[in-house]
């Protein structure tokens, strides 16, 4: 069937797409003059192929053209889709593959429209067109397609088709003999003359695009095929052809805009002998796809969503969608295939096409705007499907992303004391920007949302007499589940968290400890020595905490023969060792130059002896 459109773009582009028939029917279709009256044939009661009226006035096969099902068995076709791209992979497909294709290799076209010479284009340019096809196929979980081998003549046939469209500034899958350049032989060709009614002709086996500007001489034509807007394209045949799961090769013919003519494209995809890939069942193929999709690639220009499945009868099927807690139905069904008759293979697969309602908020309908930092999910359910061996319903979720935005990630875990959960823990973050956390439940469960790629530490003051061990994270790029944060009871003799915020901060806790060891008075020196989310925020509280550990000889890191009430603790020795350890130094960097050997009664003089003492007495993990 031919589907033609008039685009709403400023280039007034038009595109046509054929759905191929078995050989006898196809021959009759391609040889039927364009000027013939439109034909409508009642459904064939035998279930065989039938012809229907088409938008450009020539008879064509019914919505799904047929070939004998000797090609493959249904069991062989029931294969799985490719793995779904992750969000990062979907973003990269747009940011790297798609955007790289915006700058195409030189076309290097050698033809001449006035001379009816299709010429040729550079293979790298053709590959760029196919690369754009493969961006969409990858997002739809389909295997990529390749260019036909140079030894094949499909490049010549598509070049001839594009030349005819450009020479006549029109589109037809069955060009009439009255067209400019029709019947003209061209140099170096192995396919004969331009036009003609041969079943293997480029016009009859390709998506066709024409634009008054040069847009459709670029891979932007693939975007237009995927949008499939305009009257006559209700069945989104261009799109379903590109997403033909079993197709493995395609060919590209192009003509750039020139004096008196527009640009044209022919994308050859119809070939039963090359449909050797895995069929995308039992999941089916959706566009927008099941999984992640950049918002720029949504079919905003047509608002046509589609789902295709081999052998499905969607004539009585219904679609329901939901997002943001709201459920809704389509505004209209543009197309619902009546299925593929037994004994035939449909090409492309049977499909259902609908237009969802629009909603700027993306709740009671679809929004085509950038979703920002929060991905937008739409759940689609298709029910009432019939057909031999076909599931009666399908359900999938389209998750729309902004590929320029890295999404927040979730870190979750359990705060426990042995086998018991610790409730009431509300974590703070360092750095804090963009981080939010829930308060732990009775079973100790908590979760925090952090920016993509965040590195930092989650920390909390004591809760119900338990010290909460901090959770340190490095470059969070995926949801982290099951991180267990252990709670430790009581305050250690050597308390390094004097402001009680769950962190040992040398510029806060360390300074307060060093000042107390040095004998500084409370009023003059302990104001402002408390960090983010601290429970001890006053100078009295900070001094009192350091005092408790000091008088218990808790800061006598190196050991001594001194008396009680911290008399053996030395600011220059023990205070310096503590500050260095809290700052992350290890080994001799902690002990060199502090005068440990001159301290009376020192028993821990090396890092090898100091480190285990700190971990055992200070609640540390140095």
XYZ file of C-alpha atoms in Angstrom:
622
model
C 0.000 0.000 0.000
C 1.193 3.478 -0.665
C 1.051 5.983 2.150
C 1.689 9.582 1.135
C 1.941 12.623 3.335
C 2.156 16.350 3.085
C 4.354 17.530 5.912
C 3.526 20.504 8.051
C 7.167 21.553 7.927
C 8.287 24.619 6.047
C 9.741 22.411 3.337
C 6.346 20.954 2.440
C 7.880 17.503 2.337
C 5.990 14.531 1.040
C 6.810 10.878 1.656
C 5.491 7.593 0.354
C 5.932 4.078 1.610
C 4.955 0.745 -0.011
C 3.817 -2.430 1.721
C 4.941 -5.328 -0.420
C 2.734 -8.143 -1.731
C 3.393 -11.631 -2.949
C 4.829 -11.676 -6.452
C 1.656 -11.993 -8.538
C -0.295 -9.361 -6.663
C 2.697 -7.034 -6.537
C 3.191 -7.216 -10.281
C -0.430 -6.259 -10.836
C -0.108 -3.391 -8.395
C 3.066 -1.937 -9.869
C 1.794 -2.097 -13.419
C -1.511 -0.384 -12.583
C -1.399 3.215 -13.944
C -1.377 5.970 -11.354
C -4.189 7.644 -13.208
C -6.522 4.703 -12.675
C -9.559 5.300 -10.525
C -9.264 4.491 -6.874
C -10.491 0.991 -6.164
C -12.224 -0.312 -3.060
C -12.719 -4.043 -2.797
C -14.869 -5.660 -0.147
C -13.101 -8.036 2.222
C -12.375 -11.363 0.642
C -14.395 -13.990 2.551
C -11.657 -16.535 1.928
C -9.191 -14.450 3.906
C -6.887 -13.950 0.925
C -5.185 -10.754 -0.244
C -7.365 -7.839 -1.216
C -6.948 -4.361 -2.663
C -8.076 -1.101 -1.114
C -8.146 2.534 -2.181
C -4.907 4.429 -1.589
C -4.142 8.065 -1.065
C -2.458 8.566 -4.450
C -5.211 6.973 -6.470
C -3.713 3.637 -7.456
C -4.758 0.196 -6.320
C -2.581 -1.471 -3.733
C -2.520 -4.559 -1.555
C -4.417 -4.495 1.721
C -2.874 -3.069 4.864
C -0.517 -5.989 5.338
C 0.737 -7.394 2.079
C 1.276 -11.133 1.947
C 3.848 -13.656 0.929
C 3.628 -17.411 1.275
C 4.505 -18.481 4.798
C 7.113 -20.966 3.555
C 9.739 -18.413 4.594
C 9.909 -19.386 8.260
C 7.885 -21.316 10.746
C 6.109 -19.495 13.526
C 8.296 -21.265 16.067
C 11.377 -19.786 14.421
C 9.820 -16.338 14.538
C 9.077 -16.467 18.250
C 12.442 -15.106 19.315
C 13.341 -12.549 21.945
C 14.177 -8.910 21.436
C 17.641 -7.482 21.887
C 18.511 -6.411 25.452
C 16.873 -3.131 26.387
C 19.336 -0.210 26.478
C 20.000 1.182 29.922
C 19.233 4.825 30.546
C 22.899 5.694 30.085
C 23.002 3.752 26.815
C 19.820 5.424 25.560
C 21.280 8.838 26.386
C 24.521 7.928 24.608
C 22.623 6.787 21.523
C 21.298 10.316 21.250
C 24.251 12.334 22.562
C 26.867 10.374 20.636
C 25.354 8.410 17.757
C 22.413 10.611 16.822
C 24.101 13.995 17.232
C 27.238 12.781 15.461
C 25.013 12.003 12.484
C 23.978 15.647 12.254
C 27.288 16.241 10.509
C 27.234 13.786 7.624
C 30.104 12.673 5.399
C 30.169 14.340 1.958
C 27.379 13.083 -0.273
C 29.638 13.170 -3.362
C 26.696 12.706 -5.717
C 27.793 12.024 -9.290
C 24.405 12.303 -11.007
C 22.566 14.954 -12.987
C 18.786 15.381 -12.875
C 18.570 17.282 -16.160
C 20.453 14.459 -17.881
C 18.337 11.785 -16.148
C 21.504 10.375 -14.578
C 20.956 8.945 -11.051
C 24.687 8.747 -10.432
C 25.851 7.443 -7.072
C 26.631 8.667 -3.576
C 29.551 7.958 -1.248
C 29.277 4.757 0.775
C 30.123 6.679 3.964
C 27.181 8.986 3.296
C 24.884 5.997 2.773
C 26.182 4.434 5.968
C 25.328 7.625 7.866
C 21.705 7.223 6.761
C 21.686 3.611 7.950
C 23.363 4.640 11.204
C 20.374 6.897 11.883
C 18.071 3.946 11.194
C 20.036 1.904 13.711
C 19.674 4.520 16.454
C 15.916 3.989 16.298
C 16.247 0.220 15.979
C 18.547 0.009 18.994
C 16.122 2.017 21.127
C 13.334 -0.289 19.933
C 15.457 -3.285 21.008
C 16.048 -4.484 17.449
C 19.223 -5.772 15.849
C 20.956 -3.288 13.526
C 20.772 -3.447 9.743
C 23.668 -3.136 7.312
C 24.039 -1.711 3.843
C 23.633 -4.127 0.973
C 26.903 -5.460 -0.385
C 28.502 -3.301 -3.105
C 28.107 -6.292 -5.402
C 24.328 -5.999 -5.089
C 22.387 -3.647 -7.364
C 20.060 -2.221 -4.709
C 22.098 0.990 -4.544
C 21.486 1.501 -8.281
C 17.775 0.803 -7.945
C 17.316 3.214 -5.050
C 19.401 5.836 -6.872
C 17.102 5.437 -9.883
C 14.012 5.775 -7.692
C 15.314 8.935 -6.010
C 16.201 10.420 -9.403
C 12.663 9.889 -10.704
C 11.145 11.520 -7.626
C 13.486 14.513 -7.873
C 13.050 14.890 -11.647
C 9.273 15.063 -11.257
C 9.044 16.739 -7.836
C 6.528 14.067 -6.920
C 6.305 10.662 -5.346
C 5.031 7.344 -6.588
C 5.822 3.733 -5.896
C 4.683 2.978 -9.457
C 5.987 5.862 -11.576
C 3.935 6.371 -14.773
C 5.546 6.200 -18.184
C 4.672 9.871 -18.723
C 7.107 11.000 -16.038
C 10.304 12.847 -16.885
C 13.246 10.476 -17.304
C 10.986 7.406 -17.338
C 12.451 4.631 -19.495
C 15.857 6.315 -19.781
C 18.889 4.054 -19.583
C 21.751 5.271 -17.412
C 25.448 4.602 -17.737
C 26.976 1.785 -15.729
C 23.638 0.430 -14.600
C 22.850 -3.249 -14.389
C 19.138 -2.693 -13.812
C 18.062 -1.410 -17.210
C 16.078 1.793 -17.475
C 14.587 4.284 -15.055
C 11.107 3.454 -13.853
C 9.393 0.441 -15.261
C 7.069 -1.947 -13.486
C 9.541 -4.569 -12.373
C 8.634 -6.013 -8.960
C 12.183 -5.428 -7.754
C 12.140 -1.725 -8.656
C 13.512 0.768 -6.181
C 10.301 2.814 -6.117
C 8.158 -0.167 -5.184
C 10.390 -1.534 -2.442
C 11.406 1.586 -0.590
C 10.298 4.328 1.706
C 10.269 7.459 -0.432
C 10.828 11.035 0.657
C 10.901 14.372 -1.163
C 11.550 17.878 0.156
C 11.716 21.240 -1.532
C 14.851 22.011 0.484
C 17.764 19.673 1.069
C 16.468 18.089 4.288
C 15.578 14.755 2.726
C 18.997 14.439 1.164
C 20.213 14.020 4.746
C 19.439 11.524 7.466
C 16.679 13.873 8.666
C 14.513 11.882 6.273
C 14.744 8.939 8.691
C 13.349 11.140 11.457
C 10.452 12.074 9.167
C 9.780 8.437 8.319
C 9.645 7.634 12.036
C 7.252 10.501 12.813
C 5.024 9.472 9.888
C 2.708 12.459 10.028
C 0.052 13.611 7.619
C -3.044 12.265 5.923
C -2.571 8.862 4.345
C 0.035 7.740 6.857
C -2.370 6.537 9.524
C -0.798 3.071 9.457
C 2.713 4.556 10.005
C 4.045 2.308 7.273
C 7.368 4.127 6.959
C 8.013 3.572 10.651
C 6.918 -0.047 10.811
C 9.120 -0.778 7.820
C 12.171 0.738 9.478
C 11.290 -1.293 12.573
C 10.813 -4.538 10.640
C 12.434 -6.813 13.192
C 13.592 -9.480 10.774
C 15.144 -7.203 8.163
C 18.949 -7.242 8.105
C 19.996 -5.022 5.165
C 18.825 -1.785 3.552
C 19.894 0.403 0.644
C 20.008 4.168 0.255
C 19.447 6.306 -2.830
C 19.575 10.083 -2.654
C 19.498 13.171 -4.841
C 20.355 16.630 -3.493
C 18.261 19.708 -4.176
C 19.133 21.472 -7.413
C 17.857 23.867 -10.090
C 14.178 23.140 -10.662
C 13.982 20.114 -8.389
C 13.861 19.166 -4.725
C 15.816 16.584 -2.797
C 14.724 12.941 -2.746
C 15.432 9.784 -0.814
C 14.676 6.115 -1.339
C 15.284 3.687 1.532
C 15.020 0.114 0.281
C 13.987 -2.265 3.042
C 11.527 -4.695 1.428
C 13.159 -8.003 0.624
C 11.866 -11.341 1.858
C 15.150 -13.124 1.159
C 17.064 -10.836 3.518
C 14.535 -11.061 6.392
C 16.765 -13.485 8.259
C 17.050 -11.732 11.635
C 15.211 -12.674 14.810
C 11.603 -11.590 15.004
C 10.781 -9.323 17.890
C 8.312 -11.590 19.587
C 6.879 -12.407 22.074
C 7.250 -8.803 23.254
C 6.350 -7.038 20.011
C 7.808 -3.751 18.762
C 6.558 -0.419 20.067
C 7.265 3.174 19.130
C 7.856 5.010 21.313
C 9.614 1.933 22.652
C 9.371 -0.192 25.733
C 12.229 1.280 27.760
C 14.134 4.542 27.710
C 13.781 7.020 24.838
C 15.151 10.578 24.455
C 12.293 13.075 24.263
C 13.712 14.513 21.017
C 12.888 11.254 19.208
C 9.224 11.076 20.201
C 6.699 11.377 17.329
C 5.595 14.878 18.309
C 4.871 15.852 14.706
C 2.190 13.184 14.326
C 1.342 12.190 17.913
C 1.063 8.661 16.532
C 2.099 5.836 18.846
C 2.304 2.338 17.440
C 2.746 -1.302 18.359
C 3.420 -4.101 15.881
C 3.256 -7.853 16.282
C 3.297 -10.623 13.637
C -0.069 -12.205 12.965
C -1.972 -10.011 15.421
C -5.539 -8.932 14.787
C -6.012 -5.545 16.423
C -9.448 -4.833 14.923
C -11.135 -5.049 18.334
C -8.124 -4.135 20.447
C -8.128 -1.206 22.828
C -5.303 0.853 24.282
C -5.166 2.349 27.752
C -2.372 4.502 29.108
C -1.408 5.944 32.470
C 1.117 8.374 33.830
C 1.495 10.258 37.075
C -1.370 8.280 38.610
C -3.882 9.235 35.911
C -5.356 6.787 33.386
C -6.618 7.742 29.935
C -7.619 6.348 26.546
C -6.558 7.386 23.019
C -8.154 10.340 21.330
C -8.435 8.277 18.168
C -7.249 5.011 16.666
C -5.554 5.877 13.395
C -5.188 2.260 12.367
C -5.936 -1.241 13.665
C -4.724 -4.136 11.535
C -7.186 -6.939 10.882
C -4.422 -9.522 11.109
C -2.447 -11.692 8.756
C -4.332 -14.604 7.136
C -3.139 -18.123 7.814
C -0.630 -19.235 5.230
C 0.822 -15.786 4.595
C 3.596 -13.668 6.076
C 2.718 -10.028 6.642
C 5.225 -7.338 5.871
C 5.657 -5.355 7.949
C 4.076 -6.904 11.015
C 0.464 -6.144 11.888
C 0.096 -2.958 13.897
C -2.173 -0.748 15.948
C -1.735 3.034 15.820
C -3.298 5.539 18.193
C -3.063 9.168 19.241
C -2.926 9.744 23.008
C -4.338 12.938 24.529
C -1.868 15.738 25.126
C -1.180 17.156 28.564
C 1.478 19.762 29.270
C 2.062 18.153 32.670
C 2.341 14.658 31.168
C -0.174 13.241 33.665
C -3.578 12.905 32.001
C -1.899 12.590 28.633
C 1.421 12.835 26.816
C 3.874 15.715 26.934
C 6.486 16.099 24.222
C 8.486 18.668 26.179
C 11.799 17.885 27.845
C 11.080 16.045 31.110
C 14.049 17.632 32.869
C 15.818 15.842 35.693
C 12.854 13.570 36.445
C 12.238 10.933 33.773
C 8.624 10.631 32.608
C 7.059 7.153 32.455
C 3.987 6.173 30.429
C 2.483 2.729 30.906
C 0.727 1.303 27.852
C -1.681 -1.639 27.952
C -3.142 -3.157 24.793
C -6.030 -5.565 25.344
C -8.434 -7.522 23.180
C -5.838 -8.769 20.685
C -6.611 -11.885 18.685
C -4.715 -14.073 16.242
C -3.320 -17.581 16.200
C -0.616 -17.910 18.830
C -0.780 -14.186 19.629
C -1.033 -12.980 23.252
C -4.375 -11.364 24.019
C -2.773 -8.395 25.756
C 0.492 -6.515 26.039
C 1.766 -4.079 28.632
C 4.948 -2.043 28.626
C 6.387 1.224 29.922
C 7.837 4.045 27.852
C 10.285 6.091 29.922
C 11.027 9.470 28.369
C 14.375 11.006 29.261
C 16.234 14.231 28.656
C 19.602 12.893 27.467
C 21.320 16.132 28.468
C 20.348 15.614 32.108
C 21.915 13.055 34.404
C 19.172 11.762 36.697
C 19.307 11.482 40.434
C 20.088 8.079 41.867
C 18.729 6.297 44.929
C 20.861 4.921 47.732
C 18.993 2.749 50.194
C 19.943 0.588 53.120
C 19.248 -0.439 56.684
C 20.485 1.060 59.943
C 20.879 -1.818 62.369
C 22.110 -2.613 65.837
C 22.834 -6.301 65.591
C 19.605 -7.866 64.393
C 17.460 -4.851 65.289
C 16.714 -1.870 63.139
C 17.335 1.649 64.395
C 14.496 4.072 63.667
C 14.562 7.861 63.526
C 17.856 8.213 61.660
C 17.745 11.135 59.252
C 20.969 11.304 57.287
C 22.727 14.482 56.290
C 25.093 14.587 53.328
C 28.499 16.076 52.689
C 28.404 17.669 50.148
C 24.719 18.362 50.745
C 23.611 19.942 47.450
C 20.937 17.888 45.703
C 20.732 15.192 48.384
C 17.521 14.319 50.230
C 17.011 11.431 52.661
C 14.095 9.744 54.345
C 14.075 9.029 58.081
C 14.742 5.384 58.884
C 11.715 3.255 59.704
C 11.123 0.953 62.664
C 13.028 -1.757 60.810
C 15.868 0.641 60.039
C 15.110 1.107 56.337
C 16.148 4.411 54.766
C 16.743 5.877 51.314
C 18.556 8.913 49.958
C 18.352 10.551 46.556
C 21.713 11.823 45.324
C 22.814 13.561 42.119
C 24.152 11.385 39.322
C 27.856 10.746 39.882
C 27.728 12.019 43.473
C 30.635 11.247 45.778
C 30.439 12.002 49.456
C 29.367 10.742 52.848
C 25.974 10.244 54.486
C 26.124 10.915 58.220
C 23.868 11.333 61.238
C 24.064 12.406 64.888
C 23.518 9.747 67.551
C 20.000 8.309 67.709
C 18.620 6.731 70.881
C 22.106 6.253 72.296
C 23.535 4.722 69.104
C 26.335 6.211 67.059
C 25.582 5.890 63.335
C 28.551 4.858 61.245
C 28.860 7.132 58.176
C 28.271 5.723 54.704
C 30.877 6.820 52.166
C 29.971 6.642 48.474
C 32.024 7.173 45.356
C 30.578 8.210 41.976
C 26.999 6.983 42.275
C 25.797 6.364 38.719
C 23.215 3.672 39.433
C 20.760 2.850 42.177
C 22.542 1.365 45.169
C 20.373 -0.981 47.173
C 21.121 -2.800 50.412
C 23.933 -0.653 51.765
C 23.944 -1.606 55.455
C 24.888 1.104 57.930
C 25.816 -0.328 61.337
C 24.946 1.469 64.553
C 27.344 1.309 67.490
C 26.078 1.791 71.063
C 27.356 4.465 73.417
C 30.103 7.074 73.308
C 33.687 5.790 73.135
C 36.282 6.884 75.674
C 38.189 8.580 72.881
C 35.392 10.591 71.298
C 36.479 12.130 67.992
C 32.961 13.276 67.029
C 32.710 16.052 69.603
C 29.935 17.981 67.779
C 27.926 14.740 67.301
C 27.170 14.842 63.585
C 28.536 11.405 62.703
C 31.804 12.671 61.196
C 35.386 13.014 62.419
C 36.245 16.396 60.920
C 39.799 17.566 61.611
C 38.932 21.222 60.950
C 36.097 21.069 63.502
C 36.344 18.105 65.898
C 40.134 17.937 65.614
C 40.590 21.632 66.410
C 38.262 21.400 69.403
C 40.156 18.365 70.743
C 43.558 19.994 70.213
C 42.430 23.129 71.985
C 41.152 21.197 74.996
C 44.382 19.216 75.253
C 46.287 22.492 75.101
C 44.257 23.828 78.037
C 42.200 26.484 76.192
C 39.234 27.873 78.127
C 35.667 27.212 77.048
C 34.415 30.740 76.563
C 37.272 31.895 74.388
C 37.832 29.006 72.033
C 34.886 26.639 71.483
C 32.333 28.851 69.757
C 31.532 27.828 66.187
C 33.211 24.423 66.373
C 30.242 22.364 65.135
C 29.590 21.012 61.652
C 26.506 20.399 59.518
C 23.689 18.490 61.226
C 25.537 18.523 64.556
C 23.651 17.790 67.774
C 26.222 19.656 69.880
C 26.081 23.224 68.624
C 26.941 25.380 71.621
C 30.357 26.076 73.044
C 29.275 24.465 76.323
C 28.252 21.250 74.579
C 31.426 21.025 72.494
C 33.689 21.786 75.460
C 31.829 19.342 77.675
C 32.265 16.544 75.139
C 36.003 17.105 74.773
C 36.318 17.450 78.549
C 34.724 14.067 79.169
C 37.213 12.271 76.947
C 40.157 14.352 78.137
C 39.761 13.642 81.842
C 39.333 9.926 81.063
C 42.728 10.009 79.285
C 40.801 9.239 76.089
C 43.093 11.435 74.009
C 46.331 9.950 75.366
C 46.957 8.356 71.990
C 50.621 7.473 72.455
C 50.274 6.277 76.066
C 52.131 7.655 79.047
C 53.021 7.245 82.682
C 51.150 10.427 83.551
C 48.487 10.713 86.207
C 44.740 11.181 86.018
C 42.506 13.812 84.379
C 44.471 13.867 81.157
C 47.745 14.837 82.776
C 49.681 12.502 80.474
C 48.160 13.916 77.273
C 50.350 16.292 75.273
C 48.960 18.752 72.698
C 52.135 18.744 70.561
C 52.292 14.932 70.545
C 48.848 13.360 70.999
C 46.925 16.307 69.582
C 49.086 16.405 66.457
C 48.815 12.622 65.952
C 45.023 12.810 66.220
C 44.765 15.718 63.764
C 46.966 13.943 61.225
C 45.027 10.672 61.505
C 41.674 12.470 61.230
C 42.999 14.223 58.089
C 43.621 10.832 56.468
C 47.362 10.542 56.888
C 48.900 7.131 57.638
C 52.228 5.548 58.497
C 55.204 7.722 59.349
C 53.319 10.793 58.089
C 51.358 10.572 61.344
C 54.281 10.066 63.732
C 57.300 11.872 62.267
C 58.448 15.044 63.984
C 55.974 15.110 66.849
C 58.435 14.111 69.590
C 56.844 10.829 70.612
C 60.194 9.425 71.786
C 60.640 12.303 74.215
C 57.219 11.866 75.824
C 57.556 10.234 79.275
C 56.177 6.685 79.348
C 55.020 6.602 75.710
C 54.001 3.039 74.834
C 52.668 3.513 71.296
C 55.375 5.077 69.187
C 54.629 3.833 65.646
C 51.621 3.898 63.360
C 51.470 0.099 63.607
C 50.666 0.406 67.315
C 48.707 3.677 67.216
C 46.269 2.694 64.435
C 44.688 -0.330 66.193
C 44.423 1.648 69.447
C 42.519 4.449 67.638
C 40.145 1.999 65.997
C 39.506 0.141 69.250
C 39.052 3.154 71.529
C 37.805 5.975 69.296
C 35.189 4.167 67.207
C 37.316 4.894 64.149
C 38.191 2.939 61.048
C 41.592 4.431 60.238
